[in-house]
Amino acid sequence: MSDKKKEIDLEEIIAKYRPVVGFRVKKSLGAANPDWEDVANEIMLNVVEKIKKGEFRGESSIGTFIYTITSRRIVDYIRQKSKVLRHAPEPKPLPSPHEQIEDKERAELIAGAIKKLKPKYRETLYLYYYRDLSRKEVAQKLGISLRRVSERVNYSQKLLRKLIKK
Amino acid sequence: MIKCKFEDLIDDYLLNRLSETNRENFEEHYFNCTHCYEKMVEREELISVIKNKGYTIFQDEYLAEETKRVPWFESVRSYFTPRQWAFAAVSAALFLIVIFGVIPTLNRTSPQFYINNEDVVRGESITLISPLIDIKSVPSQFKWKSLGKNVEYNIYIYNEKLIWTGTTKENVITLPEEVRKLMTSDQKYSWKVKAFSPEGFLIAISSRVQFKIIPTK
């Protein structure tokens, strides 16, 4: 592999995987935890470093390679944190105001779109996500099959996508 | 339209309903599958909006559920899906058809009863009072417990074979003198009584009781 090719790949890799790693870290740490961005950045630096050192030999896919590094770092973080937490509680962080407003607007948009859905779709979303019932419970409550529950949710998502794009 | 078989796991992953192995497998998968990753991000956004704003979004559903409070028949009905209910109903119908329709025809000839003179209609027994076991002289009277009014009794006295038989409507019978003369001591005798209804059906029968005449010396 030439050096030039490596560089191009790296940029692509960062662009593609930074959000994926971020998602994974946020899922484990919780979105309210301000550390998730730092941890995600750290992981990406680590990935770049390892690739530069030639540690990625293509034995597995690049996705799996980054997944492994991410999982390990998350485990380390949680271990560290549980040690620290025993001594001092972390003060609550303030999220950046700009991001907040943007997220809020988008959330309003989605909420408005959900309200426009037909009752049968709204009902399914309500039971499945808001009431946190299992798929089976939702199916029983609505008198439909398990498959139908997933279909309704997926179709709702499709409708929402259209409503939001308008 | 499902493009990737892992797509089905997105909800369970986001709602933390996967086992650890499945979770890890799915995580590794979305590091490799842009399609699933994008679907998952979209779904996560939807779920977080619903979780955060659900109360305002679903006011109708929420109120409807609160006021409904699921009547009992509704909870029974929702126990199965309509298809399962249909299946249960068909099974129950088949079961009833087999029990009440098919099985009786398999055994249609009901048993017939013919009453002859040896059959007991009421199935009672008669308690004999005397003579029983050992007696001192040849008995003049035979006595048994009455079965009520309008019953006719046949009395049978045996040596080795039947030696005398008599009929009465009372619960006692006197042995004729010539029969008494026939009976000797140190011989084994036995007797029994049959009771008949006015219509002539045998309604009760005693057991056959032995007695022996042992004269005092």
mmCIF file of C-alpha atoms in Angstrom:
data_model
loop_
_atom_site.group_PDB
_atom_site.id
_atom_site.type_symbol
_atom_site.label_atom_id
_atom_site.label_comp_id
_atom_site.label_asym_id
_atom_site.label_seq_id
_atom_site.Cartn_x
_atom_site.Cartn_y
_atom_site.Cartn_z
ATOM 1 C CA MET A 1 0.000 0.000 0.000
ATOM 2 C CA SER A 2 1.451 3.408 -0.957
ATOM 3 C CA ASP A 3 1.553 6.317 1.519
ATOM 4 C CA LYS A 4 -0.628 8.389 -0.701
ATOM 5 C CA LYS A 5 -3.356 5.842 -0.844
ATOM 6 C CA LYS A 6 -3.271 5.490 2.917
ATOM 7 C CA GLU A 7 -3.908 9.210 3.396
ATOM 8 C CA ILE A 8 -6.923 9.236 1.145
ATOM 9 C CA ASP A 9 -8.311 6.217 2.952
ATOM 10 C CA LEU A 10 -7.769 7.820 6.327
ATOM 11 C CA GLU A 11 -9.814 10.876 5.512
ATOM 12 C CA GLU A 12 -12.584 8.731 4.198
ATOM 13 C CA ILE A 13 -12.418 6.478 7.183
ATOM 14 C CA ILE A 14 -12.635 9.373 9.627
ATOM 15 C CA ALA A 15 -15.540 10.927 7.792
ATOM 16 C CA LYS A 16 -17.388 7.629 7.642
ATOM 17 C CA TYR A 17 -16.640 6.231 11.079
ATOM 18 C CA ARG A 18 -16.576 9.264 13.352
ATOM 19 C CA PRO A 19 -20.408 9.283 13.552
ATOM 20 C CA VAL A 20 -20.629 5.504 13.953
ATOM 21 C CA VAL A 21 -18.105 5.528 16.786
ATOM 22 C CA GLY A 22 -19.887 8.519 18.291
ATOM 23 C CA PHE A 23 -23.191 6.678 18.170
ATOM 24 C CA ARG A 24 -21.745 3.583 19.783
ATOM 25 C CA VAL A 25 -20.052 5.586 22.557
ATOM 26 C CA LYS A 26 -23.147 7.668 23.211
ATOM 27 C CA LYS A 27 -25.231 4.511 23.454
ATOM 28 C CA SER A 28 -22.957 3.093 26.152
ATOM 29 C CA LEU A 29 -22.215 6.251 28.069
ATOM 30 C CA GLY A 30 -25.612 7.869 27.715
ATOM 31 C CA ALA A 31 -26.285 10.995 25.656
ATOM 32 C CA ALA A 32 -26.339 13.110 28.805
ATOM 33 C CA ASN A 33 -22.747 12.218 29.561
ATOM 34 C CA PRO A 34 -20.543 15.025 28.151
ATOM 35 C CA ASP A 35 -17.534 12.734 27.944
ATOM 36 C CA TRP A 36 -18.899 10.822 24.981
ATOM 37 C CA GLU A 37 -17.481 13.272 22.450
ATOM 38 C CA ASP A 38 -14.021 13.231 23.999
ATOM 39 C CA VAL A 39 -14.035 9.452 24.149
ATOM 40 C CA ALA A 40 -15.169 9.225 20.524
ATOM 41 C CA ASN A 41 -12.468 11.676 19.391
ATOM 42 C CA GLU A 42 -9.880 9.748 21.327
ATOM 43 C CA ILE A 43 -10.957 6.541 19.659
ATOM 44 C CA MET A 44 -10.693 8.096 16.194
ATOM 45 C CA LEU A 45 -7.168 9.378 16.965
ATOM 46 C CA ASN A 46 -6.290 5.938 18.181
ATOM 47 C CA VAL A 47 -7.661 4.385 14.990
ATOM 48 C CA VAL A 48 -5.653 6.734 12.783
ATOM 49 C CA GLU A 49 -2.532 6.063 14.813
ATOM 50 C CA LYS A 50 -2.923 2.322 14.557
ATOM 51 C CA ILE A 51 -3.547 2.455 10.823
ATOM 52 C CA LYS A 52 -0.475 4.638 10.364
ATOM 53 C CA LYS A 53 1.585 2.179 12.353
ATOM 54 C CA GLY A 54 0.345 -0.510 9.995
ATOM 55 C CA GLU A 55 -1.614 -2.364 12.645
ATOM 56 C CA PHE A 56 -4.554 -2.747 10.331
ATOM 57 C CA ARG A 57 -3.572 -5.582 8.073
ATOM 58 C CA GLY A 58 -6.868 -6.194 6.450
ATOM 59 C CA GLU A 59 -7.393 -9.494 8.296
ATOM 60 C CA SER A 60 -10.820 -8.287 9.207
ATOM 61 C CA SER A 61 -12.884 -5.500 7.685
ATOM 62 C CA ILE A 62 -12.039 -1.934 8.651
ATOM 63 C CA GLY A 63 -15.430 -1.740 10.335
ATOM 64 C CA THR A 64 -14.641 -4.660 12.611
ATOM 65 C CA PHE A 65 -11.170 -3.236 13.294
ATOM 66 C CA ILE A 66 -12.642 0.075 14.472
ATOM 67 C CA TYR A 67 -15.444 -1.704 16.335
ATOM 68 C CA THR A 68 -12.898 -3.667 18.357
ATOM 69 C CA ILE A 69 -10.928 -0.545 19.306
ATOM 70 C CA THR A 70 -14.175 1.248 20.227
ATOM 71 C CA SER A 71 -15.454 -1.578 22.414
ATOM 72 C CA ARG A 72 -12.176 -1.802 24.298
ATOM 73 C CA ARG A 73 -12.010 1.918 24.926
ATOM 74 C CA ILE A 74 -15.575 1.958 26.214
ATOM 75 C CA VAL A 75 -14.847 -0.859 28.624
ATOM 76 C CA ASP A 76 -11.762 1.014 29.857
ATOM 77 C CA TYR A 77 -13.727 4.220 30.266
ATOM 78 C CA ILE A 78 -16.463 2.550 32.290
ATOM 79 C CA ARG A 79 -13.898 0.839 34.490
ATOM 80 C CA GLN A 80 -12.045 4.114 35.143
ATOM 81 C CA LYS A 81 -15.243 5.992 35.723
ATOM 82 C CA SER A 82 -16.587 3.564 38.270
ATOM 83 C CA LYS A 83 -13.334 4.007 40.213
ATOM 84 C CA VAL A 84 -13.481 7.798 40.061
ATOM 85 C CA LEU A 85 -17.151 7.966 40.845
ATOM 86 C CA ARG A 86 -16.589 6.325 44.171
ATOM 87 C CA HIS A 87 -14.545 9.336 45.227
ATOM 88 C CA ALA A 88 -16.124 12.381 43.637
ATOM 89 C CA PRO A 89 -19.349 12.943 41.764
ATOM 90 C CA GLU A 90 -19.050 14.689 38.408
ATOM 91 C CA PRO A 91 -20.662 18.119 38.050
ATOM 92 C CA LYS A 92 -23.386 18.245 35.379
ATOM 93 C CA PRO A 93 -22.225 19.772 32.106
ATOM 94 C CA LEU A 94 -23.974 22.345 29.992
ATOM 95 C CA PRO A 95 -24.629 21.287 26.427
ATOM 96 C CA SER A 96 -23.691 23.763 23.721
ATOM 97 C CA PRO A 97 -26.630 26.132 23.195
ATOM 98 C CA HIS A 98 -26.461 26.088 19.426
ATOM 99 C CA GLU A 99 -26.721 22.332 19.166
ATOM 100 C CA GLN A 100 -29.520 22.395 21.672
ATOM 101 C CA ILE A 101 -31.695 24.709 19.625
ATOM 102 C CA GLU A 102 -31.143 22.773 16.423
ATOM 103 C CA ASP A 103 -31.997 19.492 18.108
ATOM 104 C CA LYS A 104 -35.027 21.034 19.690
ATOM 105 C CA GLU A 105 -36.364 22.314 16.410
ATOM 106 C CA ARG A 106 -35.895 18.988 14.749
ATOM 107 C CA ALA A 107 -37.575 17.205 17.636
ATOM 108 C CA GLU A 108 -40.556 19.549 17.310
ATOM 109 C CA LEU A 109 -40.707 18.807 13.612
ATOM 110 C CA ILE A 110 -40.759 15.062 14.216
ATOM 111 C CA ALA A 111 -43.291 15.378 17.027
ATOM 112 C CA GLY A 112 -45.560 17.396 14.753
ATOM 113 C CA ALA A 113 -45.234 14.797 12.020
ATOM 114 C CA ILE A 114 -46.136 11.960 14.409
ATOM 115 C CA LYS A 115 -49.307 13.816 15.349
ATOM 116 C CA LYS A 116 -50.300 13.835 11.694
ATOM 117 C CA LEU A 117 -50.103 10.051 11.363
ATOM 118 C CA LYS A 118 -53.217 7.896 11.200
ATOM 119 C CA PRO A 119 -54.401 6.626 14.598
ATOM 120 C CA LYS A 120 -53.395 3.026 13.895
ATOM 121 C CA TYR A 121 -49.761 4.068 13.346
ATOM 122 C CA ARG A 122 -49.729 6.487 16.252
ATOM 123 C CA GLU A 123 -51.207 3.854 18.524
ATOM 124 C CA THR A 124 -48.471 1.389 17.568
ATOM 125 C CA LEU A 125 -45.689 3.919 18.167
ATOM 126 C CA TYR A 126 -47.292 4.897 21.445
ATOM 127 C CA LEU A 127 -47.460 1.364 22.805
ATOM 128 C CA TYR A 128 -44.154 0.166 21.431
ATOM 129 C CA TYR A 129 -41.864 3.108 22.160
ATOM 130 C CA TYR A 130 -43.611 5.313 24.687
ATOM 131 C CA ARG A 131 -45.216 2.634 26.819
ATOM 132 C CA ASP A 132 -42.224 0.403 26.172
ATOM 133 C CA LEU A 133 -44.307 -2.752 25.632
ATOM 134 C CA SER A 134 -42.741 -5.770 23.979
ATOM 135 C CA ARG A 135 -43.583 -6.481 20.368
ATOM 136 C CA LYS A 136 -45.706 -9.408 21.522
ATOM 137 C CA GLU A 137 -47.664 -7.278 23.967
ATOM 138 C CA VAL A 138 -48.298 -4.651 21.315
ATOM 139 C CA ALA A 139 -49.457 -7.362 18.908
ATOM 140 C CA GLN A 140 -51.870 -8.749 21.489
ATOM 141 C CA LYS A 141 -53.200 -5.344 22.453
ATOM 142 C CA LEU A 142 -53.874 -4.354 18.875
ATOM 143 C CA GLY A 143 -54.976 -7.804 17.778
ATOM 144 C CA ILE A 144 -52.391 -8.012 15.008
ATOM 145 C CA SER A 145 -49.462 -10.320 14.296
ATOM 146 C CA LEU A 146 -45.887 -9.734 15.463
ATOM 147 C CA ARG A 147 -44.834 -9.185 11.873
ATOM 148 C CA ARG A 148 -47.545 -6.550 11.492
ATOM 149 C CA VAL A 149 -46.190 -4.592 14.452
ATOM 150 C CA SER A 150 -42.775 -4.252 12.805
ATOM 151 C CA GLU A 151 -44.399 -3.444 9.503
ATOM 152 C CA ARG A 152 -46.479 -0.680 11.045
ATOM 153 C CA VAL A 153 -43.459 0.828 12.782
ATOM 154 C CA ASN A 154 -41.372 0.697 9.632
ATOM 155 C CA TYR A 155 -44.166 2.179 7.584
ATOM 156 C CA SER A 156 -44.641 4.960 10.148
ATOM 157 C CA GLN A 157 -40.979 5.771 9.815
ATOM 158 C CA LYS A 158 -41.351 5.969 6.048
ATOM 159 C CA LEU A 159 -44.339 8.293 6.337
ATOM 160 C CA LEU A 160 -42.499 10.499 8.830
ATOM 161 C CA ARG A 161 -39.522 10.736 6.506
ATOM 162 C CA LYS A 162 -41.825 12.079 3.805
ATOM 163 C CA LEU A 163 -43.627 14.479 6.150
ATOM 164 C CA ILE A 164 -40.368 15.934 7.460
ATOM 165 C CA LYS A 165 -38.840 16.406 4.016
ATOM 166 C CA LYS A 166 -41.781 18.467 2.795
ATOM 167 C CA MET B 1 -38.673 -3.186 2.223
ATOM 168 C CA ILE B 2 -36.019 -5.007 4.251
ATOM 169 C CA LYS B 3 -32.602 -4.834 2.680
ATOM 170 C CA CYS B 4 -30.517 -6.458 5.389
ATOM 171 C CA LYS B 5 -31.503 -9.275 7.748
ATOM 172 C CA PHE B 6 -29.955 -7.369 10.652
ATOM 173 C CA GLU B 7 -32.458 -4.578 10.163
ATOM 174 C CA ASP B 8 -34.915 -6.454 12.363
ATOM 175 C CA LEU B 9 -32.560 -6.088 15.311
ATOM 176 C CA ILE B 10 -32.445 -2.295 15.239
ATOM 177 C CA ASP B 11 -35.408 -1.805 17.570
ATOM 178 C CA ASP B 12 -34.331 -4.455 20.015
ATOM 179 C CA TYR B 13 -30.843 -2.971 20.096
ATOM 180 C CA LEU B 14 -32.053 0.558 20.707
ATOM 181 C CA LEU B 15 -34.546 -0.599 23.330
ATOM 182 C CA ASN B 16 -31.840 -2.704 25.021
ATOM 183 C CA ARG B 17 -33.671 -5.966 24.408
ATOM 184 C CA LEU B 18 -30.817 -7.980 22.904
ATOM 185 C CA SER B 19 -28.720 -10.561 24.710
ATOM 186 C CA GLU B 20 -25.094 -9.607 25.162
ATOM 187 C CA THR B 21 -23.869 -11.774 22.296
ATOM 188 C CA ASN B 22 -26.541 -10.535 19.935
ATOM 189 C CA ARG B 23 -25.833 -6.978 20.958
ATOM 190 C CA GLU B 24 -22.124 -7.341 20.235
ATOM 191 C CA ASN B 25 -22.834 -9.048 16.936
ATOM 192 C CA PHE B 26 -25.189 -6.318 15.924
ATOM 193 C CA GLU B 27 -22.744 -3.594 16.959
ATOM 194 C CA GLU B 28 -20.019 -5.157 14.895
ATOM 195 C CA HIS B 29 -22.510 -5.399 12.061
ATOM 196 C CA TYR B 30 -23.425 -1.729 11.976
ATOM 197 C CA PHE B 31 -19.756 -0.791 11.966
ATOM 198 C CA ASN B 32 -19.711 -2.655 8.665
ATOM 199 C CA CYS B 33 -23.162 -1.952 7.225
ATOM 200 C CA THR B 34 -23.936 1.639 6.330
ATOM 201 C CA HIS B 35 -27.519 0.748 5.514
ATOM 202 C CA CYS B 36 -28.273 -0.553 9.014
ATOM 203 C CA TYR B 37 -26.348 2.291 10.627
ATOM 204 C CA GLU B 38 -28.392 4.909 8.828
ATOM 205 C CA LYS B 39 -31.672 3.164 9.575
ATOM 206 C CA MET B 40 -30.679 2.893 13.203
ATOM 207 C CA VAL B 41 -29.776 6.588 13.513
ATOM 208 C CA GLU B 42 -33.129 7.507 12.046
ATOM 209 C CA ARG B 43 -34.968 5.134 14.384
ATOM 210 C CA GLU B 44 -33.013 6.355 17.392
ATOM 211 C CA GLU B 45 -34.077 9.889 16.664
ATOM 212 C CA LEU B 46 -37.702 8.818 16.438
ATOM 213 C CA ILE B 47 -37.521 6.877 19.685
ATOM 214 C CA SER B 48 -35.839 9.696 21.574
ATOM 215 C CA VAL B 49 -38.470 12.184 20.385
ATOM 216 C CA ILE B 50 -41.227 9.808 21.465
ATOM 217 C CA LYS B 51 -39.616 9.174 24.838
ATOM 218 C CA ASN B 52 -39.074 12.876 25.507
ATOM 219 C CA LYS B 53 -42.257 14.306 24.061
ATOM 220 C CA GLY B 54 -44.569 11.324 24.144
ATOM 221 C CA TYR B 55 -46.922 12.874 26.635
ATOM 222 C CA THR B 56 -47.767 15.778 24.358
ATOM 223 C CA ILE B 57 -47.714 13.749 21.144
ATOM 224 C CA PHE B 58 -49.925 10.944 22.379
ATOM 225 C CA GLN B 59 -52.449 12.844 24.456
ATOM 226 C CA ASP B 60 -55.341 11.222 22.579
ATOM 227 C CA GLU B 61 -54.007 7.715 22.978
ATOM 228 C CA TYR B 62 -53.109 8.381 26.565
ATOM 229 C CA LEU B 63 -56.565 9.667 27.435
ATOM 230 C CA ALA B 64 -58.278 6.943 25.481
ATOM 231 C CA GLU B 65 -56.369 4.325 27.407
ATOM 232 C CA GLU B 66 -56.966 5.989 30.745
ATOM 233 C CA THR B 67 -60.732 6.189 30.243
ATOM 234 C CA LYS B 68 -60.980 2.751 28.699
ATOM 235 C CA ARG B 69 -59.063 0.957 31.436
ATOM 236 C CA VAL B 70 -59.559 -2.249 29.467
ATOM 237 C CA PRO B 71 -62.867 -3.945 30.337
ATOM 238 C CA TRP B 72 -62.551 -7.602 31.226
ATOM 239 C CA PHE B 73 -63.830 -8.930 27.907
ATOM 240 C CA GLU B 74 -61.299 -6.742 26.157
ATOM 241 C CA SER B 75 -58.462 -8.219 28.153
ATOM 242 C CA VAL B 76 -59.790 -11.707 27.443
ATOM 243 C CA ARG B 77 -60.154 -10.884 23.770
ATOM 244 C CA SER B 78 -56.672 -9.436 23.528
ATOM 245 C CA TYR B 79 -55.255 -12.609 25.046
ATOM 246 C CA PHE B 80 -55.187 -14.062 21.538
ATOM 247 C CA THR B 81 -54.904 -12.505 18.127
ATOM 248 C CA PRO B 82 -58.073 -12.882 15.998
ATOM 249 C CA ARG B 83 -56.430 -15.687 14.077
ATOM 250 C CA GLN B 84 -55.652 -17.557 17.301
ATOM 251 C CA TRP B 85 -59.216 -16.999 18.474
ATOM 252 C CA ALA B 86 -60.526 -18.438 15.225
ATOM 253 C CA PHE B 87 -58.311 -21.448 15.678
ATOM 254 C CA ALA B 88 -59.466 -21.905 19.280
ATOM 255 C CA ALA B 89 -63.119 -21.669 18.213
ATOM 256 C CA VAL B 90 -62.691 -24.233 15.449
ATOM 257 C CA SER B 91 -60.857 -26.585 17.812
ATOM 258 C CA ALA B 92 -63.594 -26.248 20.409
ATOM 259 C CA ALA B 93 -66.296 -26.923 17.791
ATOM 260 C CA LEU B 94 -64.476 -30.016 16.553
ATOM 261 C CA PHE B 95 -64.079 -31.202 20.106
ATOM 262 C CA LEU B 96 -67.802 -30.844 20.776
ATOM 263 C CA ILE B 97 -68.684 -32.594 17.517
ATOM 264 C CA VAL B 98 -66.458 -35.515 18.449
ATOM 265 C CA ILE B 99 -67.801 -35.729 21.990
ATOM 266 C CA PHE B 100 -71.516 -35.331 21.248
ATOM 267 C CA GLY B 101 -71.732 -36.259 17.613
ATOM 268 C CA VAL B 102 -69.280 -38.986 16.762
ATOM 269 C CA ILE B 103 -68.686 -40.924 19.957
ATOM 270 C CA PRO B 104 -72.401 -41.688 20.645
ATOM 271 C CA THR B 105 -72.858 -43.113 17.140
ATOM 272 C CA LEU B 106 -69.936 -45.465 17.682
ATOM 273 C CA ASN B 107 -71.780 -47.097 20.540
ATOM 274 C CA ARG B 108 -75.364 -46.721 19.405
ATOM 275 C CA THR B 109 -76.778 -50.108 20.534
ATOM 276 C CA SER B 110 -77.623 -49.507 24.144
ATOM 277 C CA PRO B 111 -77.714 -52.638 26.325
ATOM 278 C CA GLN B 112 -81.104 -54.351 26.560
ATOM 279 C CA PHE B 113 -82.402 -55.722 29.832
ATOM 280 C CA TYR B 114 -84.809 -58.635 30.039
ATOM 281 C CA ILE B 115 -86.203 -59.417 33.388
ATOM 282 C CA ASN B 116 -86.718 -63.084 34.157
ATOM 283 C CA ASN B 117 -87.742 -64.690 37.402
ATOM 284 C CA GLU B 118 -84.199 -64.851 38.736
ATOM 285 C CA ASP B 119 -83.432 -61.116 38.278
ATOM 286 C CA VAL B 120 -83.727 -58.707 41.135
ATOM 287 C CA VAL B 121 -85.322 -55.389 40.280
ATOM 288 C CA ARG B 122 -84.718 -53.400 43.450
ATOM 289 C CA GLY B 123 -81.555 -55.184 44.418
ATOM 290 C CA GLU B 124 -82.304 -55.338 48.140
ATOM 291 C CA SER B 125 -81.609 -58.252 50.326
ATOM 292 C CA ILE B 126 -83.810 -59.840 52.971
ATOM 293 C CA THR B 127 -82.522 -60.364 56.481
ATOM 294 C CA LEU B 128 -83.485 -63.730 57.830
ATOM 295 C CA ILE B 129 -84.283 -63.844 61.574
ATOM 296 C CA SER B 130 -84.814 -67.450 62.495
ATOM 297 C CA PRO B 131 -83.946 -70.245 62.364
ATOM 298 C CA LEU B 132 -80.191 -69.606 62.159
ATOM 299 C CA ILE B 133 -77.246 -71.956 62.685
ATOM 300 C CA ASP B 134 -78.154 -74.414 65.467
ATOM 301 C CA ILE B 135 -81.601 -74.917 66.850
ATOM 302 C CA LYS B 136 -82.873 -77.320 69.491
ATOM 303 C CA SER B 137 -85.965 -78.656 67.824
ATOM 304 C CA VAL B 138 -87.535 -78.760 64.422
ATOM 305 C CA PRO B 139 -88.677 -75.194 63.744
ATOM 306 C CA SER B 140 -92.362 -74.515 63.339
ATOM 307 C CA GLN B 141 -91.985 -70.924 62.130
ATOM 308 C CA PHE B 142 -89.636 -69.170 59.733
ATOM 309 C CA LYS B 143 -89.183 -65.460 60.248
ATOM 310 C CA TRP B 144 -87.488 -62.627 58.337
ATOM 311 C CA LYS B 145 -87.493 -58.875 58.286
ATOM 312 C CA SER B 146 -90.435 -57.309 56.489
ATOM 313 C CA LEU B 147 -89.830 -55.256 53.333
ATOM 314 C CA GLY B 148 -93.083 -53.325 53.662
ATOM 315 C CA LYS B 149 -96.623 -53.752 52.487
ATOM 316 C CA ASN B 150 -97.790 -55.497 49.333
ATOM 317 C CA VAL B 151 -94.794 -57.752 49.106
ATOM 318 C CA GLU B 152 -95.181 -61.443 48.449
ATOM 319 C CA TYR B 153 -92.567 -63.784 49.804
ATOM 320 C CA ASN B 154 -91.580 -67.207 48.540
ATOM 321 C CA ILE B 155 -89.842 -69.404 51.064
ATOM 322 C CA TYR B 156 -87.623 -72.272 50.031
ATOM 323 C CA ILE B 157 -86.339 -74.931 52.384
ATOM 324 C CA TYR B 158 -83.612 -77.280 51.290
ATOM 325 C CA ASN B 159 -82.059 -80.441 52.568
ATOM 326 C CA GLU B 160 -79.762 -81.358 49.793
ATOM 327 C CA LYS B 161 -82.442 -80.437 47.415
ATOM 328 C CA LEU B 162 -85.573 -78.385 47.777
ATOM 329 C CA ILE B 163 -87.915 -80.045 50.239
ATOM 330 C CA TRP B 164 -90.611 -77.423 50.614
ATOM 331 C CA THR B 165 -91.693 -74.093 49.292
ATOM 332 C CA GLY B 166 -94.388 -71.718 50.508
ATOM 333 C CA THR B 167 -95.869 -68.342 49.767
ATOM 334 C CA THR B 168 -97.038 -65.582 52.115
ATOM 335 C CA LYS B 169 -97.606 -61.835 52.307
ATOM 336 C CA GLU B 170 -96.374 -61.645 55.883
ATOM 337 C CA ASN B 171 -92.877 -61.832 57.188
ATOM 338 C CA VAL B 172 -93.368 -65.129 58.886
ATOM 339 C CA ILE B 173 -94.554 -68.511 57.749
ATOM 340 C CA THR B 174 -95.595 -71.598 59.682
ATOM 341 C CA LEU B 175 -94.267 -74.877 58.488
ATOM 342 C CA PRO B 176 -96.948 -77.522 57.787
ATOM 343 C CA GLU B 177 -96.920 -80.499 60.161
ATOM 344 C CA GLU B 178 -96.085 -83.066 57.450
ATOM 345 C CA VAL B 179 -92.992 -81.131 56.452
ATOM 346 C CA ARG B 180 -91.839 -80.840 60.079
ATOM 347 C CA LYS B 181 -92.134 -84.579 60.369
ATOM 348 C CA LEU B 182 -89.774 -85.007 57.458
ATOM 349 C CA MET B 183 -87.060 -82.979 59.178
ATOM 350 C CA THR B 184 -84.736 -84.860 61.456
ATOM 351 C CA SER B 185 -82.019 -83.783 63.851
ATOM 352 C CA ASP B 186 -78.345 -83.880 62.971
ATOM 353 C CA GLN B 187 -79.198 -82.990 59.404
ATOM 354 C CA LYS B 188 -78.123 -79.807 57.697
ATOM 355 C CA TYR B 189 -80.892 -77.689 56.277
ATOM 356 C CA SER B 190 -80.946 -74.337 54.595
ATOM 357 C CA TRP B 191 -83.523 -71.813 53.585
ATOM 358 C CA LYS B 192 -83.964 -68.647 51.654
ATOM 359 C CA VAL B 193 -86.650 -66.096 50.895
ATOM 360 C CA LYS B 194 -87.487 -64.260 47.705
ATOM 361 C CA ALA B 195 -89.665 -61.134 47.702
ATOM 362 C CA PHE B 196 -91.899 -60.144 44.776
ATOM 363 C CA SER B 197 -93.627 -56.908 43.946
ATOM 364 C CA PRO B 198 -97.415 -56.968 43.247
ATOM 365 C CA GLU B 199 -96.551 -56.932 39.534
ATOM 366 C CA GLY B 200 -94.658 -60.153 40.007
ATOM 367 C CA PHE B 201 -91.087 -58.786 39.749
ATOM 368 C CA LEU B 202 -88.448 -60.185 41.996
ATOM 369 C CA ILE B 203 -87.388 -57.268 44.196
ATOM 370 C CA ALA B 204 -85.226 -58.859 46.849
ATOM 371 C CA ILE B 205 -83.553 -62.103 47.700
ATOM 372 C CA SER B 206 -82.022 -63.355 50.921
ATOM 373 C CA SER B 207 -78.861 -65.287 51.217
ATOM 374 C CA ARG B 208 -79.230 -68.986 51.809
ATOM 375 C CA VAL B 209 -78.804 -69.674 55.521
ATOM 376 C CA GLN B 210 -77.983 -73.024 57.034
ATOM 377 C CA PHE B 211 -79.298 -74.464 60.248
ATOM 378 C CA LYS B 212 -78.959 -77.732 62.102
ATOM 379 C CA ILE B 213 -81.283 -79.363 64.574
ATOM 380 C CA ILE B 214 -79.445 -80.434 67.719
ATOM 381 C CA PRO B 215 -81.980 -81.820 70.262
ATOM 382 C CA THR B 216 -81.093 -81.438 73.948
ATOM 383 C CA LYS B 217 -80.612 -84.741 75.708
#
